[in-house]
Coordinates of C-alpha atoms in Angstrom, one line a residue:
X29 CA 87.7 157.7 94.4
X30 CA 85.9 160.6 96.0
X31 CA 86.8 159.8 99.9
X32 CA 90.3 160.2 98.7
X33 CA 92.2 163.6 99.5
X34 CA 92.3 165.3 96.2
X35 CA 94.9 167.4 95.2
X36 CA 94.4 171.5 95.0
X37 CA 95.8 172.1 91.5
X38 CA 92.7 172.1 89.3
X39 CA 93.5 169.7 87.2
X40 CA 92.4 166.6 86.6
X41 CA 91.7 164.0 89.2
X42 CA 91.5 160.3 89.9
X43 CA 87.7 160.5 89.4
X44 CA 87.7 161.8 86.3
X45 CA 90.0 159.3 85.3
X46 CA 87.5 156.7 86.4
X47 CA 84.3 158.0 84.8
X48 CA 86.2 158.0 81.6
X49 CA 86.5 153.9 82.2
X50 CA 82.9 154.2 82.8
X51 CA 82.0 155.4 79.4
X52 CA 84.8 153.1 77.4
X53 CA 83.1 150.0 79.3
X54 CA 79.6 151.2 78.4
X55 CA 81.2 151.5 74.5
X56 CA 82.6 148.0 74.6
X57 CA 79.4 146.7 76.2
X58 CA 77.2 148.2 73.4
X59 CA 79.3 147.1 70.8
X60 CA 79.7 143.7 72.1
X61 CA 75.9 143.0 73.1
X62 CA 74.9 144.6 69.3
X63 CA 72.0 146.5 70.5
X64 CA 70.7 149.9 70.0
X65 CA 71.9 152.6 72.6
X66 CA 69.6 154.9 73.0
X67 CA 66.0 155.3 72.3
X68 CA 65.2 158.2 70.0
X69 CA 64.0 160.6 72.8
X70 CA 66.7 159.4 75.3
X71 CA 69.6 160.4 72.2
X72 CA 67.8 164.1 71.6
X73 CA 67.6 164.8 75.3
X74 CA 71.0 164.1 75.9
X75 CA 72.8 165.2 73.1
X76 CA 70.8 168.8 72.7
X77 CA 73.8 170.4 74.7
X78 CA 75.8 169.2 71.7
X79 CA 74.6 171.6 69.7
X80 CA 75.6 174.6 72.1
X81 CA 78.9 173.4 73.2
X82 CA 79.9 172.6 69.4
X83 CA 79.2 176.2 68.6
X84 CA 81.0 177.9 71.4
X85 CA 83.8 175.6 70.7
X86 CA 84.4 177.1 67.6
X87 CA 84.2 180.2 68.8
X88 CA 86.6 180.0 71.8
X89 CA 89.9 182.2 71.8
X90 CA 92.0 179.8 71.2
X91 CA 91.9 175.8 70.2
X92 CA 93.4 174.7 73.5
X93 CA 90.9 176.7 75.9
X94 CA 88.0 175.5 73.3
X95 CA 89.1 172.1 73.1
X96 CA 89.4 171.6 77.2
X97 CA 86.1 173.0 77.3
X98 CA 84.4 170.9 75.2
X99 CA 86.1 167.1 76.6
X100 CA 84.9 169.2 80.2
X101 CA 80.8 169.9 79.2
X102 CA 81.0 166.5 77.1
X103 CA 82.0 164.6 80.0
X104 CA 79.7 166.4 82.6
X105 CA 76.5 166.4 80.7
X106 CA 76.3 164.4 77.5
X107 CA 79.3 161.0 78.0
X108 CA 79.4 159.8 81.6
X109 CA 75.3 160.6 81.9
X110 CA 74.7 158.7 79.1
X111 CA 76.6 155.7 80.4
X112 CA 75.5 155.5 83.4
X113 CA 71.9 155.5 82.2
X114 CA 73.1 152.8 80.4
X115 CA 74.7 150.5 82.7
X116 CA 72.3 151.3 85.5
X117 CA 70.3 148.0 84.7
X118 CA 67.0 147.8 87.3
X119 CA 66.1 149.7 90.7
X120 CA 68.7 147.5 92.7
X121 CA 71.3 149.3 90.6
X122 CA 69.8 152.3 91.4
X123 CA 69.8 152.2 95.0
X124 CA 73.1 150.9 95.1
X125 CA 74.0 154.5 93.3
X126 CA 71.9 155.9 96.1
X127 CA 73.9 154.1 99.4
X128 CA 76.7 154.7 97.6
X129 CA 76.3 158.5 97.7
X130 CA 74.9 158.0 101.0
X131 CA 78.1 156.3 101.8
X132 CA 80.4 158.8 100.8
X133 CA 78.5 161.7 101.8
X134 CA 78.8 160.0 105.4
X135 CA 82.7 159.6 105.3
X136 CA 83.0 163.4 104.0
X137 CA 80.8 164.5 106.4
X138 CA 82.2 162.8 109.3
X139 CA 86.1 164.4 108.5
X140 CA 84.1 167.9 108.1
X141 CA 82.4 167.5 111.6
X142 CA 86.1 166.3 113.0
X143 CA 87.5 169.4 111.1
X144 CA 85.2 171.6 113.0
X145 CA 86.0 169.9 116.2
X146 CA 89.4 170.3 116.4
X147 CA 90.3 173.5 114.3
X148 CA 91.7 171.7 111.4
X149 CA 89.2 172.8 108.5
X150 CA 89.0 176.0 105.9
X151 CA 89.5 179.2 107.1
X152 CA 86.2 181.2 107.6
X153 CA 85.9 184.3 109.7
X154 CA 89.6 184.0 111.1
X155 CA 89.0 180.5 112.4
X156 CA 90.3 177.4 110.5
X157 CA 86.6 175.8 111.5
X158 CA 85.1 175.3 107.8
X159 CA 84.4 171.6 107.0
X160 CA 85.5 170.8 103.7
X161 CA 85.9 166.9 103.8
X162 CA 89.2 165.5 101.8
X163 CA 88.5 168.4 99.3
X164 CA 90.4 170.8 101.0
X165 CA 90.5 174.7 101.1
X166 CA 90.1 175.1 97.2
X167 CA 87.0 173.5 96.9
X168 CA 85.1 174.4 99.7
X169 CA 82.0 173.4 97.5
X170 CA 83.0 170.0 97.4
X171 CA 82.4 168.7 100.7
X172 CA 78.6 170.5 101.1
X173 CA 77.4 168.8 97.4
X174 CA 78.7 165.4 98.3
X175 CA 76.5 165.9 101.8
X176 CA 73.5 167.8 100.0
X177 CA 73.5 164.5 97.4
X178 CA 73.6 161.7 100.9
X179 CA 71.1 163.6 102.1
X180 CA 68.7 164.0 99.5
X181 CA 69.3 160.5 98.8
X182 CA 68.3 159.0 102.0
X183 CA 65.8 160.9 102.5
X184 CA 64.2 159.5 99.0
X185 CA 64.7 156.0 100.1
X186 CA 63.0 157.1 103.7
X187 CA 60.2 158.4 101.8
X188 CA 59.9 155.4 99.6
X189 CA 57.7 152.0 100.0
X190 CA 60.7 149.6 100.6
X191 CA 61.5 147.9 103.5
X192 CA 60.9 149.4 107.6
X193 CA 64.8 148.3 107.9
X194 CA 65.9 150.4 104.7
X195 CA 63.6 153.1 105.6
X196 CA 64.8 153.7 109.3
X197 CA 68.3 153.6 108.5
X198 CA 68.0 156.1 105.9
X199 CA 65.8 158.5 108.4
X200 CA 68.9 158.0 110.6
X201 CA 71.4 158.8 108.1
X202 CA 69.3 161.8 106.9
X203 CA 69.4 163.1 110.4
X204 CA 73.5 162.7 111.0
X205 CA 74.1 164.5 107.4
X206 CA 72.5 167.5 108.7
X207 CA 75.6 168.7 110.8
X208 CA 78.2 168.7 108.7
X209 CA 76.2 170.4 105.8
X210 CA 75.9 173.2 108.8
X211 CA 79.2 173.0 109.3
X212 CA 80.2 173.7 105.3
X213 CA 78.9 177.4 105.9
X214 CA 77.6 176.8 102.1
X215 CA 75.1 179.2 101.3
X216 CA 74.0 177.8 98.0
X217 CA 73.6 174.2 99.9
X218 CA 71.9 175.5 101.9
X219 CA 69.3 176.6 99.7
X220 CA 69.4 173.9 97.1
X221 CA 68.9 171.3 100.3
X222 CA 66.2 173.4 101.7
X223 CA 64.3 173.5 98.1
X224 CA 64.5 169.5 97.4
X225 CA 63.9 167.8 100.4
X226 CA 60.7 170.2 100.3
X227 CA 60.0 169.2 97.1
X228 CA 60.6 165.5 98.0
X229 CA 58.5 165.6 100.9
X230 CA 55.3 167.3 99.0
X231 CA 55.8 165.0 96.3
X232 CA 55.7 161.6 98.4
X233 CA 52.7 163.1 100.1
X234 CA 51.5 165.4 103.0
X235 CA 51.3 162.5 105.7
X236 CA 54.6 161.2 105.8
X237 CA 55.7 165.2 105.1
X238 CA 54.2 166.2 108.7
X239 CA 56.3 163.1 110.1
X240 CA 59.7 163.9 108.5
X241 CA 59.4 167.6 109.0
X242 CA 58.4 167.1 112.7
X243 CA 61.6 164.9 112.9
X244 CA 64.1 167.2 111.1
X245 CA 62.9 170.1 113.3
X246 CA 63.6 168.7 116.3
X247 CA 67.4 167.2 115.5
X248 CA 67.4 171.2 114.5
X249 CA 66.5 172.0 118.1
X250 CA 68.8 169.5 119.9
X251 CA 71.6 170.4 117.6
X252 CA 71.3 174.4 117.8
X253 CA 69.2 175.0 120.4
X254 CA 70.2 172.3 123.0
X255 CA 74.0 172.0 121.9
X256 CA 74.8 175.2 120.7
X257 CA 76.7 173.9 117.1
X258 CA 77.8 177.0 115.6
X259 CA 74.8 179.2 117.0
X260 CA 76.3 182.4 116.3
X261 CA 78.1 181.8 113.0
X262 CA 75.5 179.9 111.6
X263 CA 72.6 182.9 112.4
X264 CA 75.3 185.1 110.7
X265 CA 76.3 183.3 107.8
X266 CA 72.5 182.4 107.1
X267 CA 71.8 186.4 107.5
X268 CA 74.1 186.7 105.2
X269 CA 72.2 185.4 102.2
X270 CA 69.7 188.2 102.7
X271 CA 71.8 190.9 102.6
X272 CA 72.6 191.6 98.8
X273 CA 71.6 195.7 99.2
X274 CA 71.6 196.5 102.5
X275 CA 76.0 196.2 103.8
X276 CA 76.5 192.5 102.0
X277 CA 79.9 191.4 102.7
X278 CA 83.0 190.6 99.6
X279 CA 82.0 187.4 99.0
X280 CA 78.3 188.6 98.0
X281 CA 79.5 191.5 96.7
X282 CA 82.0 189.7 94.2
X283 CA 79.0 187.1 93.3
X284 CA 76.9 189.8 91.8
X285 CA 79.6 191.7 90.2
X286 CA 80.7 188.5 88.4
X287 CA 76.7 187.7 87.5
X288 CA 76.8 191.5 85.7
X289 CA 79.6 190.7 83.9
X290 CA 78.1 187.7 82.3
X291 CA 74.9 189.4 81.2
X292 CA 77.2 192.1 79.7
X293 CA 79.0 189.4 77.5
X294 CA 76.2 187.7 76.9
X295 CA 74.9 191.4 75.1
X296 CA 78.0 191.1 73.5
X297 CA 77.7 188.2 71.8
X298 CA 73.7 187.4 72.5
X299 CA 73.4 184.3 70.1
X300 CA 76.7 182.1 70.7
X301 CA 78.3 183.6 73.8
X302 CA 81.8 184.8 73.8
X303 CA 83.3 180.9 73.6
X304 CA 84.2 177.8 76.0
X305 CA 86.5 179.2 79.0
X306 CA 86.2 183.0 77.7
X307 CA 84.3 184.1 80.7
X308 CA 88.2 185.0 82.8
X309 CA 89.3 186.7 79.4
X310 CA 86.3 189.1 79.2
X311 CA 85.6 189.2 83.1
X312 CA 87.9 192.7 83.6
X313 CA 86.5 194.1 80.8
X314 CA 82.8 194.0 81.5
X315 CA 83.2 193.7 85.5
X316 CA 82.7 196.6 88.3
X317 CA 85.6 197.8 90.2
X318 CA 83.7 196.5 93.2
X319 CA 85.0 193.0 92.1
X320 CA 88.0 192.2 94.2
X321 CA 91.5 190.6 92.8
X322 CA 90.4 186.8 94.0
X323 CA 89.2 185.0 97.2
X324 CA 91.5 184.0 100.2
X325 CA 91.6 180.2 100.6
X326 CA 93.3 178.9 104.1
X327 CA 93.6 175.6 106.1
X328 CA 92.9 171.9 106.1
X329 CA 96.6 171.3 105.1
X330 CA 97.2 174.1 103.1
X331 CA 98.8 177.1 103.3
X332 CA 97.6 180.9 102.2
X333 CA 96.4 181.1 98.6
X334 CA 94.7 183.4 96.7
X335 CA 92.4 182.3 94.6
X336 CA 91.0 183.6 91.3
X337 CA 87.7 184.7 90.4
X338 CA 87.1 183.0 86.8
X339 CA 83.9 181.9 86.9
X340 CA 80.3 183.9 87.4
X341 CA 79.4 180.5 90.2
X342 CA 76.3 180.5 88.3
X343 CA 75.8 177.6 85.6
X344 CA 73.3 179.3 83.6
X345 CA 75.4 182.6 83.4
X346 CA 78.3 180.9 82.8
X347 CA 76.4 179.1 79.8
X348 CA 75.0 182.4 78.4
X349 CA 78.2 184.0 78.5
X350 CA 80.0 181.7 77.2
X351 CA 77.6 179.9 74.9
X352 CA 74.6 182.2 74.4
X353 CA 71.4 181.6 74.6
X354 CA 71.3 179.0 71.9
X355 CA 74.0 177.2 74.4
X356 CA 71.7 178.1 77.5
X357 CA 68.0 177.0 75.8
X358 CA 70.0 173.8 74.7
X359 CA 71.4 172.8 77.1
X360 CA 68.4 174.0 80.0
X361 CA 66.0 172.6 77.5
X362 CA 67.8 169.0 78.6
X363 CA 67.2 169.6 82.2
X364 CA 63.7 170.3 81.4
X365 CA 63.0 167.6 79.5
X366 CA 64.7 165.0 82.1
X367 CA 62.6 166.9 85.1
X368 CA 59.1 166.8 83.3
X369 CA 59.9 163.3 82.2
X370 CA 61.2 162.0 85.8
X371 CA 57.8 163.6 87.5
X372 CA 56.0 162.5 85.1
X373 CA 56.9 158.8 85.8
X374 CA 57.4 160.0 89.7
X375 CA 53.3 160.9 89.7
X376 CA 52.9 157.2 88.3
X377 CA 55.1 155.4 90.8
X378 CA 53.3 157.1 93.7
X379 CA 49.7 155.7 92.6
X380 CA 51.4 152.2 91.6
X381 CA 54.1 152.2 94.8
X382 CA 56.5 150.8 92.8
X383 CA 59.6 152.4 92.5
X384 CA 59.0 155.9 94.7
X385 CA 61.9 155.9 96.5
X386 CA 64.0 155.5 93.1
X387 CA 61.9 158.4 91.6
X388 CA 62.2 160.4 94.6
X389 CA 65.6 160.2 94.3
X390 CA 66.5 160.8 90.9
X391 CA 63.9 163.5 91.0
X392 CA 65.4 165.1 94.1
X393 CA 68.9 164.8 92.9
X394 CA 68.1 167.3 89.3
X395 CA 66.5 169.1 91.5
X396 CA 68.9 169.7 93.9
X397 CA 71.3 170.4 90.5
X398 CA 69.3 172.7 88.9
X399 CA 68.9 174.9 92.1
X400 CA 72.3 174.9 93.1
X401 CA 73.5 175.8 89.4
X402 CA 71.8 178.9 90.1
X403 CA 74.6 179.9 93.1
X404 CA 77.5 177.1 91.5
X405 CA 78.8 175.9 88.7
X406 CA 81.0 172.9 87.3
X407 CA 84.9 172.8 88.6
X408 CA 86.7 170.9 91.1
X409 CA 86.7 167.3 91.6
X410 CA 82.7 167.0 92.8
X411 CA 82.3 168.2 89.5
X412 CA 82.0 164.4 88.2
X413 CA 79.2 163.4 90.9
X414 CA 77.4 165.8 88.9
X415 CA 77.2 163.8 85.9
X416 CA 76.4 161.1 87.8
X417 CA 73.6 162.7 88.9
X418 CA 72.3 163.5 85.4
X419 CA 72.7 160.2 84.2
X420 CA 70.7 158.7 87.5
X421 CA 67.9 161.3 86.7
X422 CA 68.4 160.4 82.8
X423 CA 67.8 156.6 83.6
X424 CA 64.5 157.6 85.9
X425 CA 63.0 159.5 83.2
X426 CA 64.0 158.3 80.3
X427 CA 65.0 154.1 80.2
X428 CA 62.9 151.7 80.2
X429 CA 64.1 149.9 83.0
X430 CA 63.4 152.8 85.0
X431 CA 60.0 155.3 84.8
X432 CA 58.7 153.2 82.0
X433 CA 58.3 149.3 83.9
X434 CA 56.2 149.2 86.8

């Protein structure tokens, strides 16, 4: 449902729509097959955010905003995780999740790269050159996580022990993803991409690292050097991240005036946050007047909009703003537990070769998550891929048809 062009409102899409199937057929499944759901660590891990989002529910301004908050963090990190470690049944299924991402990062990134091409994409710097996918202007974020996920996917299966075939293709469709995640101009991306494939490539082992770095580097110089993609605004917008202090420009400047505003709330109300989808209600009153009126979104189909600033675009802000830090040590403490549990039976599929390209990818996908949480949070329709994500790395780590057979 993702390839689709979305529509710009904020509301809710098709995709949601269809993860919400997902967890009724995983209900029906469970209750026609009689057997327990969840093992005992598998039902803490996931359902520790519970106890946050239950509390700052109740504590939200008013029942609407609380209760759209709580079907929202429900969905993303307890419901559709949890049935899609469910109905995930061996480590075909889960490399079918992982050509499937491939799949559609490929399609997204190919309209971006068109986009770029022929001046049809979000505006950025006066130019209507931003590649944003089907997502269009309002989630620019959309199109750069669907890419960052291909990417980090294939280059888990590349770095796994399966077949030459499988392996080369995936090395190719590593390399092609690398454009239009340039082309996004996405900052946090950037980062979160940089961070995992690292990570991917020291955990499969220094060897094949030398091999796949040596490769990446030189599609870098053939794209950048040789063909000159986006030289100039790509040295700028990667400057750019750098300069927080020293003349940072609104964007950055907004970002860290947002981030001070939810540590001030979060004094506030240290313990259970100031409730689900309070963060816009407070923002004025704990923000900076450095914090401009809203962003200017242009392009790829739409027309001039001004978007508001209502989030800190930090998840674990947002969480300890909003839900405190019993909200934030619940609902982190997950994340932990599914990361030291996924390496954990990463470190065992790398002695037995069995399954490293399936832990390399789950593993690589939280990780991607939990770095780009730290420059993003959830909204828009790629929001949903993130509970996919969750539940892929929730299946690694915690089913036994994942980490736990060999």
């Amino acid at each position: 449902m993702l390839a689709l062009p979305v529509s710009g409102d904020g509301g809710g899409t098709v995709a949601d729509a269809v993860s919400g199937l997902v967890v009724l057929c995983c209900a029906v499944r469970l209750v026609r097959g009689r057997r327990r759901p969840l093992s005992r660590t598998a039902a803490v891990v996931l359902g520790l955010p519970v106890v946050g989002i239950a509390l700052a529910t109740a504590g939200a301004a008013s029942p609407g905003a609380g209760a759209a908050g709580l079907v929202r963090y429900l969905q993303v990190f307890v419901l559709v995780p949890a049935a899609v470690m469910l109905l995930v049944r061996d480590r075909r299924d889960a490399r079918l999740i992982a050509w499937s991402l491939v799949g559609l990062a490929l399609w997204q990134g190919a309209i971006g790269v068109h986009q770029y091409a022929t001046g049809t994409g979000a505006s950025y710097m006066g130019e209507e050159i931003r590649a944003v996918g089907t997502f269009g202007p309002t989630d620019i974020m959309g199109m750069a996580a669907v890419v960052s996920f291909g990417l980090v996917c294939a280059l888990g299966l590349a770095l796994g022990s399966g077949p030459a075939r499988q392996r080369t293709a995936a090395v190719v469709c590593a390399l092609a993803l690398l454009l239009p995640l340039a082309l996004s101009f996405s900052r946090g991306a950037w980062i979160a991409t940089a961070v995992t494939c690292g990570a991917q490539l020291a955990l499969a082992g220094m060897r094949r690292a030398v091999k796949v770095f040596a490769a990446v580097t030189a599609a870098a110089v053939v794209l950048v050097g040789g063909l000159g993609v986006g030289t100039a605004m790509l040295q700028e917008r990667i400057s750019s991240i750098t300069q927080v202090a020293d003349a940072p420009d609104q964007s950055v400047t907004d970002r860290y005036t947002m981030w001070a505003a939810a540590v001030d709330m979060w004094r506030d109300q240290p313990l259970t946050g100031v409730g689900l989808k309070g963060f816009p209600d407070h923002r004025d009153g704990h923000a900076s007047l450095a914090l401009s009126s809203g962003s200017d979104t242009d392009g790829a189909g739409a027309g001039f909009h001004r978007q508001p600033l209502l989030s800190p675009h930090n998840m674990y802000l947002l969480v300890l703003s909003e839900q405190g830090l019993l909200g934030l040590l619940a609902l982190a403490g997950s994340w932990l537990a599914l990361l030291v549990c996924g390496l954990r039976g990463l470190f065992h599929a790398r002695r037995s070769r069995a399954g490293l390209d399936c832990a390399l990818v789950a593993c690589g996908l939280l990780i991607w998550q939990l770095v780009d949480f730290a420059y993003a949070d959830i909204g828009g329709p790629s929001t949903v891929l993130t509970a996919v994500v969750l539940g892929l790395a929730a299946w690694w780590a915690l089913s036994p048809e994942g980490a736990g057979e060999r």
